[in-house]
Tab-separated table of C-alpha atoms and ligand atoms in Angstrom:
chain	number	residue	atom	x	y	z
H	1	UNK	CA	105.513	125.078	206.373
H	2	UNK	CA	102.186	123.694	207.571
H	3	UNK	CA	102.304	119.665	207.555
H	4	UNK	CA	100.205	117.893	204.999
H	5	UNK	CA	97.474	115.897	205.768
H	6	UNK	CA	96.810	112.720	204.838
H	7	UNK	CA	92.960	111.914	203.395
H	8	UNK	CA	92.473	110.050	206.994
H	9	UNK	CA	93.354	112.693	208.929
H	10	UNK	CA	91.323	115.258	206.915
H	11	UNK	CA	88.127	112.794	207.032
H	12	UNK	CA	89.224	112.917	211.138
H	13	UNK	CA	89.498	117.342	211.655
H	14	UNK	CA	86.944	118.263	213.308
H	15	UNK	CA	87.116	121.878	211.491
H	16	UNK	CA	88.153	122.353	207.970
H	17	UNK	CA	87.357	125.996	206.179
H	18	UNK	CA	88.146	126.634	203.047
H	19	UNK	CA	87.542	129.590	201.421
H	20	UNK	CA	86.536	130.370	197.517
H	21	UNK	CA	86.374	133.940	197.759
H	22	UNK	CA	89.886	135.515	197.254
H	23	UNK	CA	89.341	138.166	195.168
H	24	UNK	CA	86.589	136.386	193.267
H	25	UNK	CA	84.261	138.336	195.474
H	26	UNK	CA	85.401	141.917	194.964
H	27	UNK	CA	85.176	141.460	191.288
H	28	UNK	CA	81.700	139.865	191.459
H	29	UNK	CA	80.738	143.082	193.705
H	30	UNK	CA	82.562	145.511	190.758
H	31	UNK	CA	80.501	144.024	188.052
H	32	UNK	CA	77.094	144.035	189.616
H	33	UNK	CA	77.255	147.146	190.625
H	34	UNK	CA	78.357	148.419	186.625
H	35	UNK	CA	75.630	146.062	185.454
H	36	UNK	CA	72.980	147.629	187.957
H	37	UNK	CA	73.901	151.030	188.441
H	38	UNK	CA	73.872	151.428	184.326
H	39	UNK	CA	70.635	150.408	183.831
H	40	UNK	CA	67.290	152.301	183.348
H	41	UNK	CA	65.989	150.959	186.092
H	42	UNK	CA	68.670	150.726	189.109
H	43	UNK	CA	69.141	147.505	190.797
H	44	UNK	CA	71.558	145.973	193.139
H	45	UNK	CA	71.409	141.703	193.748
H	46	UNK	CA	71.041	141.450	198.094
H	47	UNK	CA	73.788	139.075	198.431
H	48	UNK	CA	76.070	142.503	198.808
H	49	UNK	CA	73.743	143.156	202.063
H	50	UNK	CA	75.659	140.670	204.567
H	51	UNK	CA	79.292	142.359	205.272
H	52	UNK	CA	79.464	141.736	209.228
H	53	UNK	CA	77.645	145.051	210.026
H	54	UNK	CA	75.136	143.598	207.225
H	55	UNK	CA	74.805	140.105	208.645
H	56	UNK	CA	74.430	141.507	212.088
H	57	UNK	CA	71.451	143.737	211.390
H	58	UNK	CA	69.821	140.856	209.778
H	59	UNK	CA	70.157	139.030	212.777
H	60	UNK	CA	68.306	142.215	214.598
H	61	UNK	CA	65.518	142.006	211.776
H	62	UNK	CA	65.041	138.420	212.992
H	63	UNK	CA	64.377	139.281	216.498
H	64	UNK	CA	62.058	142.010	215.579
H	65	UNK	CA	57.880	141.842	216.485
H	66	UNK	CA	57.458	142.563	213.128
H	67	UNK	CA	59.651	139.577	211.271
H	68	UNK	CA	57.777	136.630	212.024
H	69	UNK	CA	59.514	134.260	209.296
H	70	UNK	CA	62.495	133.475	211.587
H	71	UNK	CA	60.020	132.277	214.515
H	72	UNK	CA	57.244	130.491	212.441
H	73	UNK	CA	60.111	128.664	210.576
H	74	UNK	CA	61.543	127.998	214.027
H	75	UNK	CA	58.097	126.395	215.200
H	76	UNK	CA	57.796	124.726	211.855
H	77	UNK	CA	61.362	122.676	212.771
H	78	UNK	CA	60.368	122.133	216.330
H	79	UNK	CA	57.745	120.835	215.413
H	80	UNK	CA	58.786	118.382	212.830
H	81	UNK	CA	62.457	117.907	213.033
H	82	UNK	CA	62.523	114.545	214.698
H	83	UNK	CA	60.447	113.425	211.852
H	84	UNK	CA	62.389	115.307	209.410
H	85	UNK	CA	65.642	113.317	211.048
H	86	UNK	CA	63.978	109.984	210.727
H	87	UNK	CA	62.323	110.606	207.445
H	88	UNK	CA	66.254	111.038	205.947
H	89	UNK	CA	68.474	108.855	207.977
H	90	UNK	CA	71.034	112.095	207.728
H	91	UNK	CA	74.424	111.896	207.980
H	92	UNK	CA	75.426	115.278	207.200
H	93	UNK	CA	73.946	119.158	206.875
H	94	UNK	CA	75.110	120.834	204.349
H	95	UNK	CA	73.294	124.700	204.862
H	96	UNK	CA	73.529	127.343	201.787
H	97	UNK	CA	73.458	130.496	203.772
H	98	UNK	CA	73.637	129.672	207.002
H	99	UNK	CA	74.677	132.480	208.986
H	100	UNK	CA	74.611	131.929	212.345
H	101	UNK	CA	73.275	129.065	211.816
H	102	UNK	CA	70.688	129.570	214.616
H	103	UNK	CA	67.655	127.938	213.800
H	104	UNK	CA	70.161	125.168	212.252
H	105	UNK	CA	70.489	123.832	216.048
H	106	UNK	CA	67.016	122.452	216.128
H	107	UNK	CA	67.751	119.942	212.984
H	108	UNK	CA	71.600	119.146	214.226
H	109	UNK	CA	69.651	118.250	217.709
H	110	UNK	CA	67.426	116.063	215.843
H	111	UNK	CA	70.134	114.423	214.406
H	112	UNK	CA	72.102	113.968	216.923
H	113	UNK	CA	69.096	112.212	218.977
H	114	UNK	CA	68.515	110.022	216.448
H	115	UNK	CA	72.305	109.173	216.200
H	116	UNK	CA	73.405	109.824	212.379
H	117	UNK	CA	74.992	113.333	212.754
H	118	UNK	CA	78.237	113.299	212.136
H	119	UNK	CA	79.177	116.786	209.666
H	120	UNK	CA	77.921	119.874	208.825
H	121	UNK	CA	78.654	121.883	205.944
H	122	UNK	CA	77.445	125.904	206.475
H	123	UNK	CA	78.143	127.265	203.400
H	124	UNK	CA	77.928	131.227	203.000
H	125	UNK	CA	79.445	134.293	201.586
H	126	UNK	CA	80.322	136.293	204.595
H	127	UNK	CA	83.529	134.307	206.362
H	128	UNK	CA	83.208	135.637	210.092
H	129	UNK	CA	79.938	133.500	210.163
H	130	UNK	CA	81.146	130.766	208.740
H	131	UNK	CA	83.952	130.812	211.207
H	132	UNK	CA	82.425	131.839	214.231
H	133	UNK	CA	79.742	128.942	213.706
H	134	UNK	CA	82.328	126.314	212.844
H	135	UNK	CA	83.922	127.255	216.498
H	136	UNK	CA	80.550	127.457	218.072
H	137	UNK	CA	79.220	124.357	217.034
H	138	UNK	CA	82.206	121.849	217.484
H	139	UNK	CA	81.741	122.845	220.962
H	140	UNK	CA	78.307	122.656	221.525
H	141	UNK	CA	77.920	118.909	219.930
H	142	UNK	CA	81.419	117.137	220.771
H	143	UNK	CA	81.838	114.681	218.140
H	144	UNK	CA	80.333	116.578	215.254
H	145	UNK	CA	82.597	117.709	212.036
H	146	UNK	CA	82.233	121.005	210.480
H	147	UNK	CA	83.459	121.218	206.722
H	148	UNK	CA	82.743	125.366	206.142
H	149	UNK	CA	82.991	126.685	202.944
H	150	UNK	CA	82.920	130.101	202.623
H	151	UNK	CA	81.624	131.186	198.994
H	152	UNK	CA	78.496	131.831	196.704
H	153	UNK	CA	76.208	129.163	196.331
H	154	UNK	CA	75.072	130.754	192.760
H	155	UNK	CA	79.504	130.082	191.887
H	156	UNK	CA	80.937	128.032	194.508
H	157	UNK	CA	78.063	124.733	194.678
H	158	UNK	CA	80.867	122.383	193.018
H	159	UNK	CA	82.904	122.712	195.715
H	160	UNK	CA	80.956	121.298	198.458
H	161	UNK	CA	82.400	117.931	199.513
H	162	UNK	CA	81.219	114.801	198.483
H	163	UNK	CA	78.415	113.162	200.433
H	164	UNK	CA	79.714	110.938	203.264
H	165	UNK	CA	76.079	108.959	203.407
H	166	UNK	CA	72.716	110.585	203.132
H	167	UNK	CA	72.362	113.713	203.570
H	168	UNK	CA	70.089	117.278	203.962
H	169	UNK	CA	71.186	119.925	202.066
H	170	UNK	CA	69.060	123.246	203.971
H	171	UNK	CA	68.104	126.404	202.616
H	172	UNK	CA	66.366	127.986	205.282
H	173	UNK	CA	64.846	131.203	206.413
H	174	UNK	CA	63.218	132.286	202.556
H	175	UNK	CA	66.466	132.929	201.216
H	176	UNK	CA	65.397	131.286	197.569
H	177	UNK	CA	62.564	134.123	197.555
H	178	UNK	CA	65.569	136.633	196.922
H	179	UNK	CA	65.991	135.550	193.380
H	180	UNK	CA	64.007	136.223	190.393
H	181	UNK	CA	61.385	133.573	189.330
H	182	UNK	CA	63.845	132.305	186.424
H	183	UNK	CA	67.043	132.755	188.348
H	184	UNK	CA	65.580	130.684	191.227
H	185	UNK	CA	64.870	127.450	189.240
H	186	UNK	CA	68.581	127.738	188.109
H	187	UNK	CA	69.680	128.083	191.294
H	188	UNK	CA	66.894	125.367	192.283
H	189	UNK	CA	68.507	123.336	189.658
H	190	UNK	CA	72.264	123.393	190.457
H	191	UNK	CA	71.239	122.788	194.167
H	192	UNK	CA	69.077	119.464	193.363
H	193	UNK	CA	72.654	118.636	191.866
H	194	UNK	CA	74.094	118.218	195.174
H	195	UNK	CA	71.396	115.426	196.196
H	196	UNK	CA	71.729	111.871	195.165
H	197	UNK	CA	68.857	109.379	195.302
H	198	UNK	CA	68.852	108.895	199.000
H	199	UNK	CA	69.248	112.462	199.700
H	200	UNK	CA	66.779	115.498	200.557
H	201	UNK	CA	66.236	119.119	200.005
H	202	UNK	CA	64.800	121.348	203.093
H	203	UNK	CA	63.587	124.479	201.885
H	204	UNK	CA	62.217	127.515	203.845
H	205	UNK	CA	59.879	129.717	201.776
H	206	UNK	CA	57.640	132.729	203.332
H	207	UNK	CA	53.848	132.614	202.358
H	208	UNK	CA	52.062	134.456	200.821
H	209	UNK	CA	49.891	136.441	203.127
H	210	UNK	CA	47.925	140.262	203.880
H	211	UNK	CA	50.291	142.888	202.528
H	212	UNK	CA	50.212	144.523	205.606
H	213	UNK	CA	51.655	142.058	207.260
H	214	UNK	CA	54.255	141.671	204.607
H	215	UNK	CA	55.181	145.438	204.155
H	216	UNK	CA	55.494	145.763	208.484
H	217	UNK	CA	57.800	142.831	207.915
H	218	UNK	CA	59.931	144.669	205.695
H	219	UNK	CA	59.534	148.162	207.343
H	220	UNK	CA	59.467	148.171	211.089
H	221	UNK	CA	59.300	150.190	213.455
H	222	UNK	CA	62.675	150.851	214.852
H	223	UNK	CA	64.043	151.456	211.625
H	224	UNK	CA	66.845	148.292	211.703
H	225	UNK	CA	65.139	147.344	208.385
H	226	UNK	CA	66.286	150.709	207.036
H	227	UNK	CA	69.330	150.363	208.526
H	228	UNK	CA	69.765	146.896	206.455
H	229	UNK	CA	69.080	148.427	203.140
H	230	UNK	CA	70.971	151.197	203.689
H	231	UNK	CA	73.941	149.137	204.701
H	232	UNK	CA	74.622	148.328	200.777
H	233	UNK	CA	75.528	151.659	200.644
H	234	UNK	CA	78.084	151.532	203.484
H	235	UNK	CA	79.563	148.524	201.430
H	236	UNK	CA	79.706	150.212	198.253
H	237	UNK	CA	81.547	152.939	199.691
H	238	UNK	CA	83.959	151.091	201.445
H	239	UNK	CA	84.632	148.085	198.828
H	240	UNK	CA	84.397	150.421	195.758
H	241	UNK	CA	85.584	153.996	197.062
H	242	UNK	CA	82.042	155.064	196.328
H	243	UNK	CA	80.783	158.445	197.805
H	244	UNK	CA	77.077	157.659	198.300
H	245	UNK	CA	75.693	159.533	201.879
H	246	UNK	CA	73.000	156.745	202.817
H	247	UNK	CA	71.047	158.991	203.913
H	248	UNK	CA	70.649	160.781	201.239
H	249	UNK	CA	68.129	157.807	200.374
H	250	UNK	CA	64.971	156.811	202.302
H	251	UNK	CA	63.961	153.085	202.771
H	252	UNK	CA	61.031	152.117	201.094
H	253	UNK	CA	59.521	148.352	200.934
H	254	UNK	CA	56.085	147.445	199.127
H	255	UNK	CA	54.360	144.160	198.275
H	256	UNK	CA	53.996	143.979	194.512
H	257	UNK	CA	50.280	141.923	194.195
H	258	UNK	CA	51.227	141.069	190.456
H	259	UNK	CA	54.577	139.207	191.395
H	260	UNK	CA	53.769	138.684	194.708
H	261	UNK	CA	56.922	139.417	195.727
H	262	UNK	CA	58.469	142.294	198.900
H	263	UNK	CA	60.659	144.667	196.571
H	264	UNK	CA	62.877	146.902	198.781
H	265	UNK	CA	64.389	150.194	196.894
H	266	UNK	CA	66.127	152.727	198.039
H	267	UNK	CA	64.775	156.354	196.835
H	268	UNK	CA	66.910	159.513	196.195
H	269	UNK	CA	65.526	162.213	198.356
H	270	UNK	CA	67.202	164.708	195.913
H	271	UNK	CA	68.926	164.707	193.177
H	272	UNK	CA	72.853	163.917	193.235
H	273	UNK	CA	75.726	162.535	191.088
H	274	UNK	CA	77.682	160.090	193.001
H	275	UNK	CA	80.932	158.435	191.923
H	276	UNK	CA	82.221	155.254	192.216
H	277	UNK	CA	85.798	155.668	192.087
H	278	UNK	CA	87.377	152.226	191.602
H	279	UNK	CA	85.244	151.908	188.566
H	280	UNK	CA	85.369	155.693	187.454
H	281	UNK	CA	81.703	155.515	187.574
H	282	UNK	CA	79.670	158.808	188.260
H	283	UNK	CA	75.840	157.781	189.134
H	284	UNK	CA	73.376	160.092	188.521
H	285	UNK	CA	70.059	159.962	190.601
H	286	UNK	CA	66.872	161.998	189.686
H	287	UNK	CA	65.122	163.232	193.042
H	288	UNK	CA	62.597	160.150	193.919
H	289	UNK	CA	64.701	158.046	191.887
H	290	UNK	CA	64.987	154.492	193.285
H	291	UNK	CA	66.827	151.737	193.395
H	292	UNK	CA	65.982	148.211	193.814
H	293	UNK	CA	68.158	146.295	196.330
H	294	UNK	CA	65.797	143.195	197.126
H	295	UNK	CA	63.338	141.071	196.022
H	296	UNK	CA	61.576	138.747	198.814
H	297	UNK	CA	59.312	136.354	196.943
H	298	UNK	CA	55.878	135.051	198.707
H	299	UNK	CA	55.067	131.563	197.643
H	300	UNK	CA	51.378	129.429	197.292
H	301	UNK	CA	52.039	125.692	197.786
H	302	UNK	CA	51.104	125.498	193.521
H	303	UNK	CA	54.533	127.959	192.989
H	304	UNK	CA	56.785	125.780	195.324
H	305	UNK	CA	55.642	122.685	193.237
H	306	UNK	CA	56.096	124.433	190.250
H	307	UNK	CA	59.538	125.859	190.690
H	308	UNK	CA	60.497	122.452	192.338
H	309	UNK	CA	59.342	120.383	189.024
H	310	UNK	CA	61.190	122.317	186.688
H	311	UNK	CA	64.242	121.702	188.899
H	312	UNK	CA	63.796	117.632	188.754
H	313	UNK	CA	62.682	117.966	192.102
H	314	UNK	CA	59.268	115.912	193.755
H	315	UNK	CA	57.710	116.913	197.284
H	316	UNK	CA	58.156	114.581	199.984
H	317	UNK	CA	56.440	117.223	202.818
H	318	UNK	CA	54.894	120.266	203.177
H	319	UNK	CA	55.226	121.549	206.779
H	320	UNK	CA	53.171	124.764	207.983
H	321	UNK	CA	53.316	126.758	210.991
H	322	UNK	CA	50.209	126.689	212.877
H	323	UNK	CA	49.013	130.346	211.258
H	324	UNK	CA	50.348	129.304	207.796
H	325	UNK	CA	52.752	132.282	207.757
H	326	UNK	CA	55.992	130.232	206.642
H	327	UNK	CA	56.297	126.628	205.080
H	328	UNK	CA	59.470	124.289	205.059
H	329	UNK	CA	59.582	121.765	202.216
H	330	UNK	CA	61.379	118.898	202.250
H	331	UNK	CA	61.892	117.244	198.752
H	332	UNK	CA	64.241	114.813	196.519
H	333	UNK	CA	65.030	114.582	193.293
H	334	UNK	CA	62.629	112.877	190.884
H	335	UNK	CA	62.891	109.141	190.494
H	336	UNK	CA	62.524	108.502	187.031
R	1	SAH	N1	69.832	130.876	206.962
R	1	SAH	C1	69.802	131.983	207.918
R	1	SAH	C2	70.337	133.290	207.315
R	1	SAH	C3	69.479	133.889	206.216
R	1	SAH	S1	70.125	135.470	205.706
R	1	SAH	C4	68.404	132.153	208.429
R	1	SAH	O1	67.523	131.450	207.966
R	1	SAH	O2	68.196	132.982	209.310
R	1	SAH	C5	70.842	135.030	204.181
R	1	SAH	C6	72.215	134.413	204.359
R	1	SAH	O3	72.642	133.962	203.094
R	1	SAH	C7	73.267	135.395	204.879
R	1	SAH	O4	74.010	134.769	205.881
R	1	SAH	C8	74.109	135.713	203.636
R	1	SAH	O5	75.461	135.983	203.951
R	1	SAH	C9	73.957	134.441	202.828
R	1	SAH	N2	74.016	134.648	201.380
R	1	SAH	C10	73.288	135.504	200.627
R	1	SAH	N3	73.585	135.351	199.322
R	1	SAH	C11	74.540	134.378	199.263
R	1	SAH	C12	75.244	133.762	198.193
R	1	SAH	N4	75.047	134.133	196.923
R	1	SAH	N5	76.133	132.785	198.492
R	1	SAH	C13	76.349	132.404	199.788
R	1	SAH	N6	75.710	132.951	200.839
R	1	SAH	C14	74.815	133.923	200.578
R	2	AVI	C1	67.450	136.471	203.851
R	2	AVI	N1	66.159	136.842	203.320
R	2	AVI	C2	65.294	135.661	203.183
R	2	AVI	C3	65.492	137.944	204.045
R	2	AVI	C4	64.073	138.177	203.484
R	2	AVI	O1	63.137	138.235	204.275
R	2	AVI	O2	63.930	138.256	202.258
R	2	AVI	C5	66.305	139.204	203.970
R	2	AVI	C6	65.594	140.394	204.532
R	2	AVI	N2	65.415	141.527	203.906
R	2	AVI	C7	64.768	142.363	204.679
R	2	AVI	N3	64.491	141.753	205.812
R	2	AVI	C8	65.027	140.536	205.752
């Protein structure tokens, strides 16, 4: 039997994980994928993307010529984290999605110069990252706690530990453009329930921009894109004892000028019944039939505002990349 801990020793561990998922996650997976392969109009929610394979290829897309988010947002922090750091008086990270958490080094470096960083908090769904970056970390900045929770932010936000002084809570890279306009404020909304009055929000949203730009994002040249969307497939298959060939579907990602919004779909290049055995499901595809697997909102600085007023939350900055590509927003919740 594994000794307990008492409080002071578990303020004092320099890595705690805990883990929401157990089963949870499967059943999440099952009923999204009755819910969206059922309807008229096929759709799949991205957070099924990021198995390892999944979460690896998205760290290819980030190193691609054609993905500039992950740089501009990189030269957006370098730019500003100091001031970012003093601006907060942070304590603690706590980072919905983190992944590797490699961008996330810039801020804890900022933190740690100006001496308040003392724990991060990577929250995400897939548990090797949250792992490997607890290991990773605790090494690279002795002294520093890491508190990982691996689970959904849209389920799992209640269990992030209570603040130890101020803190950032980050939501980098764009990852709020993957919801829906009205799912995003509620997800806006249970986030700016994490901050107290002394605490801040530090957003990452991609800009709204020439389609071309946005569409060579989302569909480069070597085909790892592809490979990404695809990948849902491959998880399907292997969480669900589905028998979908993923290449039976081509990649296809367009900018949609209404929503402004990236939509990524995968399209049936023939026409084929595919079953999904653990829910006795047979899916039946029309040739050219697609179906959605992302949505990658674009935002104007009116939207952010917008979306961050409905959630109770004000502006404190608006930082831009040189070339306006990418902003970072750093806000609080509304003093009344
Ligand atoms: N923040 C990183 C990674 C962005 S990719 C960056 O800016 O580069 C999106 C990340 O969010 C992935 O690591 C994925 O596993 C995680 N993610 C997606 N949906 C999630 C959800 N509902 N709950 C928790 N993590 C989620
Ligand atoms: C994680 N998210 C913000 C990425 C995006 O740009 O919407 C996921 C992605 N999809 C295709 N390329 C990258």
């Amino acid at each position: 039997m594994e000794p307990t801990s008492s409080p002071r020793q578990l303020a004092r561990e320099t890595i705690r994980i805990e883990s929401h998922l157990d089963g949870t996650n499967e059943r999440s997976l099952a009923d999204d994928v009755l819910d969206g392969l059922t309807r008229p109009f096929k759709e799949l929610p991205p957070k099924h993307f990021y198995d390892a394979r999944g979460a690896d290829l998205f760290d290819q897309i980030c190193d691609l010529p054609e993905y500039y988010p992950t740089r501009a947002e990189r030269a957006i922090l370098e730019e500003r984290a100091a001031e970012i750091a003093e601006l907060t008086g942070a304590v603690e990270l706590v980072e919905l999605g983190s992944g590797t958490a490699a961008k996330t080094r810039v801020l804890l470096d900022a933190l740690q110069a100006a001496g308040t960083l003392e724990r991060y908090i990577p929250v995400d769904v897939t548990e090797s990252m949250v792992r490997d970056c607890a290991k990773t970390l605790t090494s690279e900045y002795p002294g520093l706690r890491v508190h990982g929770v691996i689970g959904d932010f849209e389920r799992h936000l209640d269990r992030i530990p209570p603040a130890a002084g101020p803190r950032i809570v980050a939501f980098l890279g764009g990852t709020i453009g993957n919801f829906p306009p009205g799912s995003r404020r509620r997800v806006l909304r249970q986030i700016a329930g994490l901050l107290g009055p002394g605490d801040h929000l530090l957003m990452g949203t991609d800009l709204v921009k020439d389609p071309r730009v946005l569409e060579a994002a989302y569909d480069d040249s070597q085909g790892v894109t592809a490979a990404f969307n695809r990948n849902v497939l491959h998880v399907l298959n292997r969480e669900l004892q589905a028998d979908f060939d993923p290449e039976d579907f081509d990649h296809v990602a367009l900018f949609d000028p209404h929503n402004e919004w990236i939509e990524m779909r995968l399209r049936a290049r023939r026409e084929h019944t595919t079953l999904v055995r653990d829910l006795d499901l047979p899916v039946h595809f029309d040739a050219g039939e697609e179906l959605r697997t992302e949505i990658s909102a674009k935002f104007t600085p009116e939207r952010l505002q917008s979306d961050l007023t409905a959630a109770g939350l004000e502006l404190v900055r608006w930082l831009t990349d040189p070339d306006e590509l990418f902003a970072l927003s750093l806000s609080r919740i509304h003093a009344h």
